[in-house]
Tab-separated table of C-alpha atoms in Angstrom:
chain	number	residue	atom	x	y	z
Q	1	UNK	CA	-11.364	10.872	-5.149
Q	2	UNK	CA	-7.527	9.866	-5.661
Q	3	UNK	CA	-4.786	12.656	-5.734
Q	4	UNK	CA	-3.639	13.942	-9.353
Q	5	UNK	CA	-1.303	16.037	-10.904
Q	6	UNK	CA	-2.985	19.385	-11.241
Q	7	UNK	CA	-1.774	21.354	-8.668
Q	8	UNK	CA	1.667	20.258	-9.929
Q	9	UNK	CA	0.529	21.357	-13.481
Q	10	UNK	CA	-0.917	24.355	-12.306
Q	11	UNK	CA	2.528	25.273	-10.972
Q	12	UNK	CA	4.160	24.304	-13.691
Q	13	UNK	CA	2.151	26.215	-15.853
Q	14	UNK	CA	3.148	29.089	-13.959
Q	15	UNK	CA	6.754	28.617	-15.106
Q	16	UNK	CA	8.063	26.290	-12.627
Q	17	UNK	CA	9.726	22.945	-13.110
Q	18	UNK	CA	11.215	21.262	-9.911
Q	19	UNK	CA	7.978	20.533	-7.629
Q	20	UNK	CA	8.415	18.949	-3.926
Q	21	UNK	CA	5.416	17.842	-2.369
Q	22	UNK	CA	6.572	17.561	0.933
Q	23	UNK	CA	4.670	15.584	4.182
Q	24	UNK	CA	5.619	14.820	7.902
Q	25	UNK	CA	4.434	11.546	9.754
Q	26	UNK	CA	4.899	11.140	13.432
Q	27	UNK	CA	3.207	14.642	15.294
Q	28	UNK	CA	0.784	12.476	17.492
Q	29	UNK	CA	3.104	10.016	18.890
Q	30	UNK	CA	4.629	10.071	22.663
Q	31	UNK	CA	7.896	8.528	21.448
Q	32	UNK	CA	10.297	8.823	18.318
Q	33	UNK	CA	11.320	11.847	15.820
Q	34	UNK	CA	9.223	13.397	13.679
Q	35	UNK	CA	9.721	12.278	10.032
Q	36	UNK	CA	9.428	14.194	6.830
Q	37	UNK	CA	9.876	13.640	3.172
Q	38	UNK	CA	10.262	15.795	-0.312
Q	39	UNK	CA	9.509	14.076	-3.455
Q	40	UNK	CA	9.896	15.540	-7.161
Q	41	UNK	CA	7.913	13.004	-9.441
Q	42	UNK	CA	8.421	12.976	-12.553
Q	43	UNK	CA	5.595	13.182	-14.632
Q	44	UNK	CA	6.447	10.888	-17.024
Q	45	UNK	CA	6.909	8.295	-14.639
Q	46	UNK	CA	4.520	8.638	-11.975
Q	47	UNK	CA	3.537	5.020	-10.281
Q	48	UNK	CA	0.231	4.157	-10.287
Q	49	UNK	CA	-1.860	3.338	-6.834
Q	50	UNK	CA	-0.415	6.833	-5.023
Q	51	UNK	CA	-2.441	7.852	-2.026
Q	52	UNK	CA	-2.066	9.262	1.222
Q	53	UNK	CA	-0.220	6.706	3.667
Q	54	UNK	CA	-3.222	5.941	5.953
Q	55	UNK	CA	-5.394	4.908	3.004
Q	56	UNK	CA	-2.979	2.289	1.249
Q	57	UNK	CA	-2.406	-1.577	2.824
Q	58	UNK	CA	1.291	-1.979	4.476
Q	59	UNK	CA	2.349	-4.544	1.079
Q	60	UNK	CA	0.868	-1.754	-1.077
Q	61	UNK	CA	2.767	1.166	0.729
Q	62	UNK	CA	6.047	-0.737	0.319
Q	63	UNK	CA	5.271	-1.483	-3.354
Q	64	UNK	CA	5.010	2.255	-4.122
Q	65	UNK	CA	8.220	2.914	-1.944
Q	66	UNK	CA	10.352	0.706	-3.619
Q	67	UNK	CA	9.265	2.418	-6.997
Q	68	UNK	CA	9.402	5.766	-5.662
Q	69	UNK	CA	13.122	5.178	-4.958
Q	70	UNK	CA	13.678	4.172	-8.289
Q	71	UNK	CA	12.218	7.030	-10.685
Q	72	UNK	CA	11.506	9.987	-8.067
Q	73	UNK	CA	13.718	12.010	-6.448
Q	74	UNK	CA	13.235	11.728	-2.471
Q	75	UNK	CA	14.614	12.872	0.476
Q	76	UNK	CA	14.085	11.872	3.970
Q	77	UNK	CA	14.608	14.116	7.284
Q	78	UNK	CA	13.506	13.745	10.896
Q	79	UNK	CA	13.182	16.184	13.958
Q	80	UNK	CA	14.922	14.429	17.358
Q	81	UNK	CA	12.970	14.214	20.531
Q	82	UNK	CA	15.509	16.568	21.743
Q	83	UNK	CA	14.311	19.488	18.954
Q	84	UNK	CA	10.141	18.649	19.626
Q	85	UNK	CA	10.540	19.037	23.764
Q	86	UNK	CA	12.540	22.474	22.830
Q	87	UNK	CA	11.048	23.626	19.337
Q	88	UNK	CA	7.132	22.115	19.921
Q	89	UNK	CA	5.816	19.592	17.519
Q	90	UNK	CA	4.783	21.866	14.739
Q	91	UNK	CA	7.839	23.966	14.868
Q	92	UNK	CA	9.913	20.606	14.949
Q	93	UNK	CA	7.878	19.235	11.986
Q	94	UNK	CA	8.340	22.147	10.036
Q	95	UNK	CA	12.081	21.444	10.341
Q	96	UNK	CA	12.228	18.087	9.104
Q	97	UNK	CA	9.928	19.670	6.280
Q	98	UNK	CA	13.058	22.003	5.668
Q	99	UNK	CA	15.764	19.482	6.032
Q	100	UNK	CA	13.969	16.725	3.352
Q	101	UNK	CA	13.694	19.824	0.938
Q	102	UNK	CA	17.582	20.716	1.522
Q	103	UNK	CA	17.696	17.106	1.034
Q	104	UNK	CA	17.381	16.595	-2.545
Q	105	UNK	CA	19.896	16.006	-5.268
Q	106	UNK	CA	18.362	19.011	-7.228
Q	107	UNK	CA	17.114	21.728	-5.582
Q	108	UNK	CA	13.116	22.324	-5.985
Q	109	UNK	CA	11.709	26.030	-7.071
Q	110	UNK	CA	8.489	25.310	-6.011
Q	111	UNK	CA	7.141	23.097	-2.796
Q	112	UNK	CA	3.714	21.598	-2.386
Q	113	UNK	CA	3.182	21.360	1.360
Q	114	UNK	CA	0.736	19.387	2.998
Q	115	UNK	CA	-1.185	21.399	5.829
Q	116	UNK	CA	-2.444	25.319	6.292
Q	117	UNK	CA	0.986	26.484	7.440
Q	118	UNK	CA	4.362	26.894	5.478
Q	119	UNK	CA	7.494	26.526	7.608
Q	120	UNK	CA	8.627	30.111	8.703
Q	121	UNK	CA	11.832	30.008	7.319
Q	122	UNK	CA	10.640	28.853	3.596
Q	123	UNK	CA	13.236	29.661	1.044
Q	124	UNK	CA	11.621	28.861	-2.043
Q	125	UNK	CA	7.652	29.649	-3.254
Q	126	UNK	CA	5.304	27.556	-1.890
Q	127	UNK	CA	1.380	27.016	-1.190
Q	128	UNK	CA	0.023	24.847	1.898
Q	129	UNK	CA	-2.688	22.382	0.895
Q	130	UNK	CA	-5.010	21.158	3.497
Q	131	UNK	CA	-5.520	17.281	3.047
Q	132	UNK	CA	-2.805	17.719	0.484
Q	133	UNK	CA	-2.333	14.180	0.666
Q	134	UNK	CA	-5.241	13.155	-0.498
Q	135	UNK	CA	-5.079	15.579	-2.836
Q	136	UNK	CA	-1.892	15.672	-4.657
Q	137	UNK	CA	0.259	13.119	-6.240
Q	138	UNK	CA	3.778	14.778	-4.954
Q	139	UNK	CA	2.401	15.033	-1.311
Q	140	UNK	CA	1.215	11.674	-1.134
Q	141	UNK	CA	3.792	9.828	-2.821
Q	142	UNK	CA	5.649	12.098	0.425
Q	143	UNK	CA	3.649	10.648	3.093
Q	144	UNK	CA	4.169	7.255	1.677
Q	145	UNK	CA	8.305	7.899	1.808
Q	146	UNK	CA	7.863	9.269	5.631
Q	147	UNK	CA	5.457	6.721	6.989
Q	148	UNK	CA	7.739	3.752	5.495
Q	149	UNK	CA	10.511	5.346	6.979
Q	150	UNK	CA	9.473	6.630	10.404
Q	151	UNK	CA	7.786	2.944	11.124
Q	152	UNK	CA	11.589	1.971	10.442
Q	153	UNK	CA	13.155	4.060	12.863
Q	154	UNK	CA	10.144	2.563	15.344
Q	155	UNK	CA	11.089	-0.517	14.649
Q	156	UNK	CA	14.828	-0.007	15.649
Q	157	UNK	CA	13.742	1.536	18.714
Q	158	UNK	CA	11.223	-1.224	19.391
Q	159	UNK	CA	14.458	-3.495	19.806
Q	160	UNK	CA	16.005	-1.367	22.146
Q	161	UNK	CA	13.123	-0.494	24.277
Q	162	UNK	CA	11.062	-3.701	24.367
Q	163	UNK	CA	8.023	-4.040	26.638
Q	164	UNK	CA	6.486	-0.702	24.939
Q	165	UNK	CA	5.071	-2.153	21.557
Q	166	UNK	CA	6.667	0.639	19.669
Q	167	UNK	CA	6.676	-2.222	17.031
Q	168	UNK	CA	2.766	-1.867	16.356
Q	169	UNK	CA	1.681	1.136	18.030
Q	170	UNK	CA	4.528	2.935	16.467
Q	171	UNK	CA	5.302	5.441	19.289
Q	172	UNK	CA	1.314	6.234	19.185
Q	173	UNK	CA	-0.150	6.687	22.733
Q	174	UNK	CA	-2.278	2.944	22.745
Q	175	UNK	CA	-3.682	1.467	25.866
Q	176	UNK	CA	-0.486	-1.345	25.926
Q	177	UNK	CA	2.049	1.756	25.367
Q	178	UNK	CA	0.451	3.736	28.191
Q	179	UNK	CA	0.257	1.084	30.633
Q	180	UNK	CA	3.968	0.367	29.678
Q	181	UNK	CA	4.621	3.949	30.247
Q	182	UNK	CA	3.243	3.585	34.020
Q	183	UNK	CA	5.214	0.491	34.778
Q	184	UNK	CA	8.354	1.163	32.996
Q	185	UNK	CA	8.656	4.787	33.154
Q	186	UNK	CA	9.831	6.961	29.950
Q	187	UNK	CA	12.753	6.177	27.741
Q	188	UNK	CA	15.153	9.221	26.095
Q	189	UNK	CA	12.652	8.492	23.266
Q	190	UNK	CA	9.796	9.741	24.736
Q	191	UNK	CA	8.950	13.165	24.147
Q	192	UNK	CA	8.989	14.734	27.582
Q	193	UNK	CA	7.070	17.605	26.656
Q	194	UNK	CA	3.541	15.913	25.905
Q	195	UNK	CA	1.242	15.778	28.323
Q	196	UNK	CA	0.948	11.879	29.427
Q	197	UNK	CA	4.917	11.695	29.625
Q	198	UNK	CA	5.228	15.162	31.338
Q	199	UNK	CA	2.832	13.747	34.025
Q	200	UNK	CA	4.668	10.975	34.474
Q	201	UNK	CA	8.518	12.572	35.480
């Protein structure tokens, strides 16, 4: 099953017309923010191929970001290392979540959120879909946005901090990162607060 437009119908045909599906990328990682996006598709120019992240090749997830760019609008936020050691991962995500919604040239009066739980401080009507990537169009052309951009900001990092293999592992806790980890100790990029890097300090 692909993701469609009818939870963005629904909502539309409950009088709203600015829809955000909004995603984050990056909770599982040791190392590196935590990225989130809002899109507002239009529905008249939706591209075709839109599916969560995970599910779509690296070529075909670039494709869909480079058309994204040019007929949705999209915003892009992150959460520091600094926020997820103080805040805790979900409360950190859920700020990104915010900050991609402030984001947008227009502001949205409705936001399709991917998960159970709805940032506290929501300011505008919302409903949490589990698997919402999957699921809806809005959300998953989201994830797409974050992942493209988060694997960026890895990729940076990567060049800074060689020897960790944040350029394929992407922060992610893999075998090579770990035994990095243990022989080159934790960056500032590593989130101090999860478990293998707290053991570590």
């Amino acid at each position: 099953m692909k993701p469609d437009f009818s939870f963005e119908e629904a909502a539309r045909a409950r009088g709203y017309k600015r829809i955000a599906g909004v995603d984050e990328v990056g909770r599982g990682p040791l190392a590196g923010p935590v990225t989130a996006a809002a899109v507002v598709l239009d529905p008249t120019r939706i591209p075709e191929g839109l599916n969560d992240s995970k599910q779509l090749s690296k070529k075909k997830r670039q494709a869909l970001y480079d058309q994204l760019i040019e007929v949705a609008d999209v915003s892009i936020a992150h959460a520091s290392v600094e926020e997820i050691d103080e805040l805790n991962i979900l409360r950190a995500s859920h700020l990104a979540m915010m900050r991609a919604l402030r984001g947008l040239k227009t502001p949205p009066d409705y936001a399709l959120i991917d998960g159970r739980m709805l940032p506290r401080d929501m300011n505008l009507p919302a409903e949490g879909i589990i698997k919402g990537d999957t699921l809806s169009q809005s959300i998953s052309a989201a994830s797409i946005m974050a992942k493209i951009c988060r694997d960026c900001v890895m990729l940076s990092l990567a060049q800074q901090h060689p020897g960790y293999g944040w350029e394929t592992n992407m922060g992610y806790g893999s075998k090579s990162h770990m035994e990095a980890l243990r022989n080159l100790g934790p960056t500032p990029h590593h989130r101090r607060s999860f478990k293998p890097v707290h053991n570590m300090l």
